[in-house]
Every structure is written in C-alpha cells, then in structure tokens.
Amino acid sequence: MMKVSHECPISILKQSLGFCDYQYCLVHLTKTHPDYYNHYKSVRTVYNQELLLDNSIFELGKAFDSQEFYKSALDLQPNMFIVPDVLEDHKETVESFKRFEDKKNDLKNTFLTKSIGAVQGKNWQELKECYKFMSDHADMIAISFDFSYYQITGEGSNHLEKWCSGRQRFITDLINNGVWNWNKPHHLLGNSLPKEISYYPNNNIYNIRSVDTSNPIVHGLFGIKYNGTFGLDHKKSTKLADLITAEVSDEQMECIMYNVKCFRQITQGLY
C-alpha cells in the first residue's frame, strides 16, 4: 500500500504523526523555524517514525546548498533523503548526484538511510536517460508532478489536468518501453489533482511506495473540502511553506482531516 505524507504547519506537526505514514521535512525550514527543526529532530528518536528529508527545490527554485544539506542529513538522520538535483536539467542533476556520492556514502555508513534520486529533464529522451541513471545509482527514484514535458504529453483543458495525466503517461511509457525498474521503490513528488494517484494502484504499479503532498492541508486551511474520492478539479497555488506558521482553527482542522481521509482512499484506488 502506498505510504502518504502531508506537509503541515508547525502548529499541527504533532497531530500529523497520527495521520501521516512518514514525516516529510523541508530542509530550508529547519534553518529558519526552531520549532520546525525540533519536531523533525525528534521524529526518529522520540516518535519512532520514518523521516524523509527533502532538498527544498520546489520551494526555493533550486536545491538547498549541497554541503549544508549534508550537514542537516547528518544531524537529522532521516530514513530517506533526496539528493540535491536541478530543475528539468538532466545533465546537471546527474552531475549533482555524482558530486554528492562521497557524502551519500558517508551518510549511509553513519546511519541507516536510503538515497532518493529525482528524475529531471525537458523531454522524453532526457527524462528517460536521467531515470536510467537513478535506477542504477539511487536506492529510490522520485518523479515530480509538474514537469513542463507533461504540458505536451498530458491531456486535458488546463495545466492541472495535463500535469495529472502527463505523469501517468510518463510512468506508463517507462513501463511499456521496458525502462521501469520494478525492483526499486518509487516516490511521487507532489500532486496536481488528487484523482491522479488512484491510477497507480488501479493499474497495479505496485512499486510506487510513497507520495507526498500538501494538497489536503492547504485546501483545508482555506476551508475547501474534497468532493469525496474525486478530490478537487482545481488547486490553490499557495505553497505550504508559505503557511508554515499558520494557526489552525477547529473548523480548519475538521476540513483538513476530511481531506486527508479522502486522499488516503484515493491512494488505495477507490476513485
């Protein structure tokens, strides 16, 4: 079954231990918000939950400084970490992964952890080449929700629908072309429309092991409820990182928990 994590405001991070299968940490926020850092510092040692450390590329536009990311990983000791990558640049992403090789090995020799290689590129050939490299060198493979490539290959009347169907098609093309590595776990980075996720269990793509998305949380903060296991046909552009200090009312929390429940049902292929 696919594991789910939702990025949350600091005020409900402790509650998220009860509705997330693992904790998802944005490294740059550990440097600016002490309460955020303290929570994730305790995830493995106090709460005994899995921790994924993200390099914050989606939030910052470029990956967090490689050396500082390494130091944070040594400190937090995540179960999984996304090696610094470069948005839609397959060559620089591969080179970044290679440059991080010694740090990656040092982390793995210091504590039990897995490296996640993020696929990047602008077209099928670049994305395929990057995927193959990560398949050979990373412990897990991550695939983003918002490649510009999906706007060409995806179907739908708007960019959200094209992102949604575009990632489905990209993964299906990898499978049909014999490139998909069935022996390696995969992670889905983010989500445009929640309904996308049901495609993978419904088509028995069983080694997509995890997904992260703030979608149910952000919309819950705005008081927007999911339409059952359909989810939503629109998406707020606000990033959770920009709401990290939000205080959550009882009404917002009720909406969040409803959305979280619906999203989990979607990941089980019930849509």
mmCIF file of C-alpha atoms in Angstrom:
data_model
loop_
_atom_site.group_PDB
_atom_site.id
_atom_site.type_symbol
_atom_site.label_atom_id
_atom_site.label_comp_id
_atom_site.label_asym_id
_atom_site.label_seq_id
_atom_site.Cartn_x
_atom_site.Cartn_y
_atom_site.Cartn_z
ATOM 1 C CA MET A 1 0.000 0.000 0.000
ATOM 2 C CA MET A 2 1.254 3.478 -0.876
ATOM 3 C CA LYS A 3 2.556 5.489 2.076
ATOM 4 C CA VAL A 4 1.319 9.071 2.357
ATOM 5 C CA SER A 5 2.769 12.181 3.970
ATOM 6 C CA HIS A 6 1.368 15.695 4.088
ATOM 7 C CA GLU A 7 3.450 18.783 4.789
ATOM 8 C CA CYS A 8 1.785 20.720 7.607
ATOM 9 C CA PRO A 9 2.023 24.000 9.511
ATOM 10 C CA ILE A 10 4.168 23.853 12.624
ATOM 11 C CA SER A 11 1.069 24.176 14.821
ATOM 12 C CA ILE A 12 -0.223 20.729 13.772
ATOM 13 C CA LEU A 13 3.033 18.851 13.177
ATOM 14 C CA LYS A 14 2.473 16.751 16.281
ATOM 15 C CA GLN A 15 -1.040 15.839 15.130
ATOM 16 C CA SER A 16 0.383 14.873 11.742
ATOM 17 C CA LEU A 17 2.174 11.978 13.427
ATOM 18 C CA GLY A 18 -1.259 10.368 13.630
ATOM 19 C CA PHE A 19 -2.390 10.843 10.035
ATOM 20 C CA CYS A 20 0.865 10.624 8.052
ATOM 21 C CA ASP A 21 2.643 7.339 7.362
ATOM 22 C CA TYR A 22 6.007 9.098 7.495
ATOM 23 C CA GLN A 23 7.223 12.627 8.160
ATOM 24 C CA TYR A 24 8.331 14.912 5.324
ATOM 25 C CA CYS A 25 10.863 17.609 6.177
ATOM 26 C CA LEU A 26 11.751 20.627 4.037
ATOM 27 C CA VAL A 27 15.385 21.266 4.881
ATOM 28 C CA HIS A 28 15.369 25.045 4.463
ATOM 29 C CA LEU A 29 12.663 25.487 7.097
ATOM 30 C CA THR A 30 14.823 23.765 9.713
ATOM 31 C CA LYS A 31 17.172 26.754 9.459
ATOM 32 C CA THR A 32 14.533 29.437 9.966
ATOM 33 C CA HIS A 33 11.981 27.920 12.363
ATOM 34 C CA PRO A 34 13.318 26.343 15.596
ATOM 35 C CA ASP A 35 10.037 24.580 16.428
ATOM 36 C CA TYR A 36 10.022 23.021 12.970
ATOM 37 C CA TYR A 37 13.597 21.825 13.444
ATOM 38 C CA ASN A 38 12.892 20.444 16.919
ATOM 39 C CA HIS A 39 9.957 18.417 15.639
ATOM 40 C CA TYR A 40 11.945 16.720 12.908
ATOM 41 C CA LYS A 41 14.947 16.237 15.160
ATOM 42 C CA SER A 42 12.651 14.110 17.338
ATOM 43 C CA VAL A 43 10.906 12.104 14.610
ATOM 44 C CA ARG A 44 13.173 9.056 14.714
ATOM 45 C CA THR A 45 14.490 9.225 18.271
ATOM 46 C CA VAL A 46 11.327 10.154 20.161
ATOM 47 C CA TYR A 47 8.385 9.268 17.895
ATOM 48 C CA ASN A 48 9.992 6.320 16.085
ATOM 49 C CA GLN A 49 8.571 7.349 12.716
ATOM 50 C CA GLU A 50 10.152 7.368 9.287
ATOM 51 C CA LEU A 51 11.581 10.657 8.085
ATOM 52 C CA LEU A 52 12.160 11.865 4.526
ATOM 53 C CA LEU A 53 14.459 14.882 4.115
ATOM 54 C CA ASP A 54 13.705 16.995 1.042
ATOM 55 C CA ASN A 55 16.213 19.402 -0.515
ATOM 56 C CA SER A 56 13.500 22.115 -0.892
ATOM 57 C CA ILE A 57 13.980 22.564 -4.629
ATOM 58 C CA PHE A 58 10.238 23.076 -5.235
ATOM 59 C CA GLU A 59 10.059 25.816 -2.615
ATOM 60 C CA LEU A 60 13.374 27.563 -3.392
ATOM 61 C CA GLY A 61 13.593 27.078 -7.164
ATOM 62 C CA LYS A 62 16.954 25.385 -6.691
ATOM 63 C CA ALA A 63 18.142 22.706 -4.316
ATOM 64 C CA PHE A 64 19.426 23.699 -0.882
ATOM 65 C CA ASP A 65 23.209 24.115 -0.692
ATOM 66 C CA SER A 66 24.752 20.656 -1.033
ATOM 67 C CA GLN A 67 27.168 20.930 1.892
ATOM 68 C CA GLU A 68 24.528 22.376 4.212
ATOM 69 C CA PHE A 69 22.082 19.690 3.114
ATOM 70 C CA TYR A 70 24.667 17.051 4.005
ATOM 71 C CA LYS A 71 25.143 18.598 7.460
ATOM 72 C CA SER A 72 21.392 18.639 8.026
ATOM 73 C CA ALA A 73 21.127 14.999 6.990
ATOM 74 C CA LEU A 74 23.910 14.055 9.432
ATOM 75 C CA ASP A 75 22.062 15.901 12.163
ATOM 76 C CA LEU A 76 18.501 14.728 11.491
ATOM 77 C CA GLN A 77 19.438 11.217 10.321
ATOM 78 C CA PRO A 78 16.446 10.725 8.002
ATOM 79 C CA ASN A 79 15.395 7.296 6.770
ATOM 80 C CA MET A 80 15.411 8.739 3.232
ATOM 81 C CA PHE A 81 16.889 11.854 1.644
ATOM 82 C CA ILE A 82 16.507 13.427 -1.805
ATOM 83 C CA VAL A 83 19.937 14.066 -3.285
ATOM 84 C CA PRO A 84 20.223 17.702 -4.492
ATOM 85 C CA ASP A 85 19.008 17.966 -8.094
ATOM 86 C CA VAL A 86 18.489 20.679 -10.739
ATOM 87 C CA LEU A 87 15.025 21.508 -12.080
ATOM 88 C CA GLU A 88 14.405 19.992 -15.536
ATOM 89 C CA ASP A 89 18.164 19.662 -16.228
ATOM 90 C CA HIS A 90 19.071 16.008 -16.601
ATOM 91 C CA LYS A 91 22.801 16.516 -17.113
ATOM 92 C CA GLU A 92 23.269 18.809 -14.119
ATOM 93 C CA THR A 93 21.069 16.555 -11.998
ATOM 94 C CA VAL A 94 23.255 13.563 -12.840
ATOM 95 C CA GLU A 95 26.404 15.587 -12.149
ATOM 96 C CA SER A 96 24.948 16.821 -8.857
ATOM 97 C CA PHE A 97 24.224 13.240 -7.847
ATOM 98 C CA LYS A 98 27.791 12.232 -8.728
ATOM 99 C CA ARG A 99 29.256 15.149 -6.754
ATOM 100 C CA PHE A 100 27.198 14.065 -3.754
ATOM 101 C CA GLU A 101 28.465 10.475 -3.989
ATOM 102 C CA ASP A 102 31.005 10.660 -1.159
ATOM 103 C CA LYS A 103 28.521 12.475 1.093
ATOM 104 C CA LYS A 104 25.842 9.937 0.217
ATOM 105 C CA ASN A 105 28.129 7.051 1.137
ATOM 106 C CA ASP A 106 29.191 8.761 4.363
ATOM 107 C CA LEU A 107 25.557 9.214 5.389
ATOM 108 C CA LYS A 108 24.777 5.578 4.617
ATOM 109 C CA ASN A 109 27.828 4.430 6.577
ATOM 110 C CA THR A 110 26.849 6.577 9.574
ATOM 111 C CA PHE A 111 23.197 5.557 9.972
ATOM 112 C CA LEU A 112 20.533 3.501 8.221
ATOM 113 C CA THR A 113 19.176 5.556 5.331
ATOM 114 C CA LYS A 114 18.296 5.461 1.623
ATOM 115 C CA SER A 115 19.192 7.884 -1.149
ATOM 116 C CA ILE A 116 16.418 9.140 -3.415
ATOM 117 C CA GLY A 117 17.351 10.203 -6.936
ATOM 118 C CA ALA A 118 14.982 12.726 -8.526
ATOM 119 C CA VAL A 119 14.365 12.401 -12.262
ATOM 120 C CA GLN A 120 14.793 15.644 -14.224
ATOM 121 C CA GLY A 121 14.670 16.639 -17.894
ATOM 122 C CA LYS A 122 12.800 18.591 -20.540
ATOM 123 C CA ASN A 123 11.786 15.825 -22.968
ATOM 124 C CA TRP A 124 11.300 12.085 -23.198
ATOM 125 C CA GLN A 125 14.908 11.295 -24.053
ATOM 126 C CA GLU A 126 16.367 13.412 -21.252
ATOM 127 C CA LEU A 127 13.888 12.160 -18.674
ATOM 128 C CA LYS A 128 14.481 8.557 -19.735
ATOM 129 C CA GLU A 129 18.270 8.937 -19.515
ATOM 130 C CA CYS A 130 18.019 10.538 -16.082
ATOM 131 C CA TYR A 131 15.630 7.815 -14.938
ATOM 132 C CA LYS A 132 18.055 5.111 -16.056
ATOM 133 C CA PHE A 133 20.896 6.754 -14.160
ATOM 134 C CA MET A 134 18.853 6.990 -10.958
ATOM 135 C CA SER A 135 17.691 3.419 -11.458
ATOM 136 C CA ASP A 136 21.342 2.323 -11.450
ATOM 137 C CA HIS A 137 22.654 4.571 -8.677
ATOM 138 C CA ALA A 138 19.911 5.600 -6.222
ATOM 139 C CA ASP A 139 18.096 3.468 -3.663
ATOM 140 C CA MET A 140 14.756 5.037 -4.607
ATOM 141 C CA ILE A 141 13.527 7.026 -7.615
ATOM 142 C CA ALA A 142 11.423 10.194 -7.341
ATOM 143 C CA ILE A 143 9.206 11.594 -10.107
ATOM 144 C CA SER A 144 7.820 15.139 -9.953
ATOM 145 C CA PHE A 145 4.241 16.157 -10.655
ATOM 146 C CA ASP A 146 4.881 19.335 -12.653
ATOM 147 C CA PHE A 147 7.347 18.739 -15.492
ATOM 148 C CA SER A 148 6.801 21.109 -18.426
ATOM 149 C CA TYR A 149 7.009 17.941 -20.553
ATOM 150 C CA TYR A 150 3.599 16.940 -19.213
ATOM 151 C CA GLN A 151 2.051 20.016 -20.822
ATOM 152 C CA ILE A 152 2.933 18.445 -24.185
ATOM 153 C CA THR A 153 2.073 14.829 -23.452
ATOM 154 C CA GLY A 154 -0.767 15.252 -20.977
ATOM 155 C CA GLU A 155 -4.437 15.519 -21.863
ATOM 156 C CA GLY A 156 -6.965 17.987 -20.504
ATOM 157 C CA SER A 157 -8.291 21.502 -20.773
ATOM 158 C CA ASN A 158 -5.860 23.118 -18.319
ATOM 159 C CA HIS A 159 -2.353 22.733 -16.913
ATOM 160 C CA LEU A 160 -3.537 20.842 -13.824
ATOM 161 C CA GLU A 161 -5.228 18.132 -15.890
ATOM 162 C CA LYS A 162 -2.183 17.916 -18.168
ATOM 163 C CA TRP A 163 0.149 17.537 -15.209
ATOM 164 C CA CYS A 164 -2.178 14.883 -13.815
ATOM 165 C CA SER A 165 -2.408 12.743 -16.954
ATOM 166 C CA GLY A 166 1.130 13.634 -18.039
ATOM 167 C CA ARG A 167 2.796 11.903 -15.108
ATOM 168 C CA GLN A 168 0.518 8.912 -15.560
ATOM 169 C CA ARG A 169 1.534 8.710 -19.218
ATOM 170 C CA PHE A 170 5.242 9.186 -18.455
ATOM 171 C CA ILE A 171 5.229 6.297 -15.985
ATOM 172 C CA THR A 172 3.203 4.146 -18.380
ATOM 173 C CA ASP A 173 5.659 4.938 -21.197
ATOM 174 C CA LEU A 174 8.579 3.902 -18.976
ATOM 175 C CA ILE A 175 6.809 0.612 -18.311
ATOM 176 C CA ASN A 176 5.832 -0.019 -21.940
ATOM 177 C CA ASN A 177 9.370 0.716 -23.130
ATOM 178 C CA GLY A 178 10.904 -1.706 -20.631
ATOM 179 C CA VAL A 179 12.682 1.085 -18.726
ATOM 180 C CA TRP A 180 10.708 0.980 -15.478
ATOM 181 C CA ASN A 181 12.627 -0.743 -12.688
ATOM 182 C CA TRP A 182 10.148 -2.997 -10.921
ATOM 183 C CA ASN A 183 12.767 -3.923 -8.315
ATOM 184 C CA LYS A 184 13.236 -0.400 -6.989
ATOM 185 C CA PRO A 185 10.812 1.679 -4.867
ATOM 186 C CA HIS A 186 9.467 4.920 -6.348
ATOM 187 C CA HIS A 187 8.270 8.131 -4.760
ATOM 188 C CA LEU A 188 5.805 10.633 -6.228
ATOM 189 C CA LEU A 189 6.842 14.218 -5.577
ATOM 190 C CA GLY A 190 3.745 16.343 -5.083
ATOM 191 C CA ASN A 191 0.389 16.222 -6.786
ATOM 192 C CA SER A 192 -1.672 18.458 -9.060
ATOM 193 C CA LEU A 193 -5.104 16.808 -8.853
ATOM 194 C CA PRO A 194 -5.700 14.112 -6.207
ATOM 195 C CA LYS A 195 -7.529 11.816 -8.643
ATOM 196 C CA GLU A 196 -4.236 11.145 -10.439
ATOM 197 C CA ILE A 197 -2.971 8.892 -7.669
ATOM 198 C CA SER A 198 -5.698 6.244 -7.963
ATOM 199 C CA TYR A 199 -4.333 5.342 -11.411
ATOM 200 C CA TYR A 200 -1.297 3.591 -9.976
ATOM 201 C CA PRO A 201 -2.923 1.068 -7.615
ATOM 202 C CA ASN A 202 -5.717 0.530 -10.142
ATOM 203 C CA ASN A 203 -3.062 -0.447 -12.699
ATOM 204 C CA ASN A 204 -1.018 -2.495 -10.218
ATOM 205 C CA ILE A 205 2.072 -0.286 -10.384
ATOM 206 C CA TYR A 206 2.931 -1.756 -7.040
ATOM 207 C CA ASN A 207 6.403 -0.340 -6.504
ATOM 208 C CA ILE A 208 5.236 3.262 -6.228
ATOM 209 C CA ARG A 209 5.719 3.130 -2.489
ATOM 210 C CA SER A 210 5.076 6.688 -1.359
ATOM 211 C CA VAL A 211 3.695 10.110 -2.196
ATOM 212 C CA ASP A 212 3.978 13.489 -0.522
ATOM 213 C CA THR A 213 1.514 16.317 -0.985
ATOM 214 C CA SER A 214 0.268 19.285 0.995
ATOM 215 C CA ASN A 215 -2.884 19.386 -1.163
ATOM 216 C CA PRO A 216 -5.355 18.219 1.525
ATOM 217 C CA ILE A 217 -3.752 20.514 4.097
ATOM 218 C CA VAL A 218 -3.555 23.709 2.050
ATOM 219 C CA HIS A 219 -7.137 23.398 0.864
ATOM 220 C CA GLY A 220 -8.292 22.573 4.368
ATOM 221 C CA LEU A 221 -6.650 25.768 5.612
ATOM 222 C CA PHE A 222 -8.693 27.659 3.035
ATOM 223 C CA GLY A 223 -11.851 25.812 4.098
ATOM 224 C CA ILE A 224 -12.095 23.900 0.807
ATOM 225 C CA LYS A 225 -13.406 20.342 1.230
ATOM 226 C CA TYR A 226 -12.680 17.496 -1.163
ATOM 227 C CA ASN A 227 -15.514 16.166 -3.268
ATOM 228 C CA GLY A 228 -15.207 12.707 -1.765
ATOM 229 C CA THR A 229 -12.742 10.440 -3.536
ATOM 230 C CA PHE A 230 -12.750 12.679 -6.600
ATOM 231 C CA GLY A 231 -10.811 15.271 -4.645
ATOM 232 C CA LEU A 232 -10.790 18.620 -6.433
ATOM 233 C CA ASP A 233 -10.712 19.845 -10.024
ATOM 234 C CA HIS A 234 -8.784 22.969 -9.049
ATOM 235 C CA LYS A 235 -5.765 23.764 -6.910
ATOM 236 C CA LYS A 236 -4.654 26.700 -4.783
ATOM 237 C CA SER A 237 -1.254 27.949 -5.916
ATOM 238 C CA THR A 238 -0.190 28.695 -2.336
ATOM 239 C CA LYS A 239 2.716 26.575 -1.111
ATOM 240 C CA LEU A 240 2.508 25.040 2.339
ATOM 241 C CA ALA A 241 5.915 26.507 3.166
ATOM 242 C CA ASP A 242 4.291 29.947 2.929
ATOM 243 C CA LEU A 243 1.697 28.875 5.506
ATOM 244 C CA ILE A 244 4.159 27.211 7.853
ATOM 245 C CA THR A 245 3.310 29.496 10.797
ATOM 246 C CA ALA A 246 -0.464 29.288 10.342
ATOM 247 C CA GLU A 247 -2.560 28.625 13.429
ATOM 248 C CA VAL A 248 -5.242 26.069 12.654
ATOM 249 C CA SER A 249 -8.797 26.544 13.910
ATOM 250 C CA ASP A 250 -11.109 23.680 14.833
ATOM 251 C CA GLU A 251 -13.092 24.250 11.637
ATOM 252 C CA GLN A 252 -9.966 24.173 9.507
ATOM 253 C CA MET A 253 -8.751 21.024 11.260
ATOM 254 C CA GLU A 254 -12.059 19.301 10.601
ATOM 255 C CA CYS A 255 -11.761 20.151 6.905
ATOM 256 C CA ILE A 256 -8.125 19.019 6.834
ATOM 257 C CA MET A 257 -8.943 15.661 8.386
ATOM 258 C CA TYR A 258 -11.788 15.085 5.933
ATOM 259 C CA ASN A 259 -9.480 15.861 3.001
ATOM 260 C CA VAL A 260 -6.745 13.626 4.426
ATOM 261 C CA LYS A 261 -9.224 10.749 4.751
ATOM 262 C CA CYS A 262 -10.384 11.202 1.144
ATOM 263 C CA PHE A 263 -6.838 11.391 -0.169
ATOM 264 C CA ARG A 264 -5.924 8.145 1.563
ATOM 265 C CA GLN A 265 -8.904 6.451 -0.052
ATOM 266 C CA ILE A 266 -7.734 7.762 -3.430
ATOM 267 C CA THR A 267 -4.276 6.230 -2.911
ATOM 268 C CA GLN A 268 -5.987 2.888 -2.358
ATOM 269 C CA GLY A 269 -7.538 3.042 -5.818
ATOM 270 C CA LEU A 270 -11.073 3.660 -4.663
ATOM 271 C CA TYR A 271 -11.712 6.548 -7.051
#
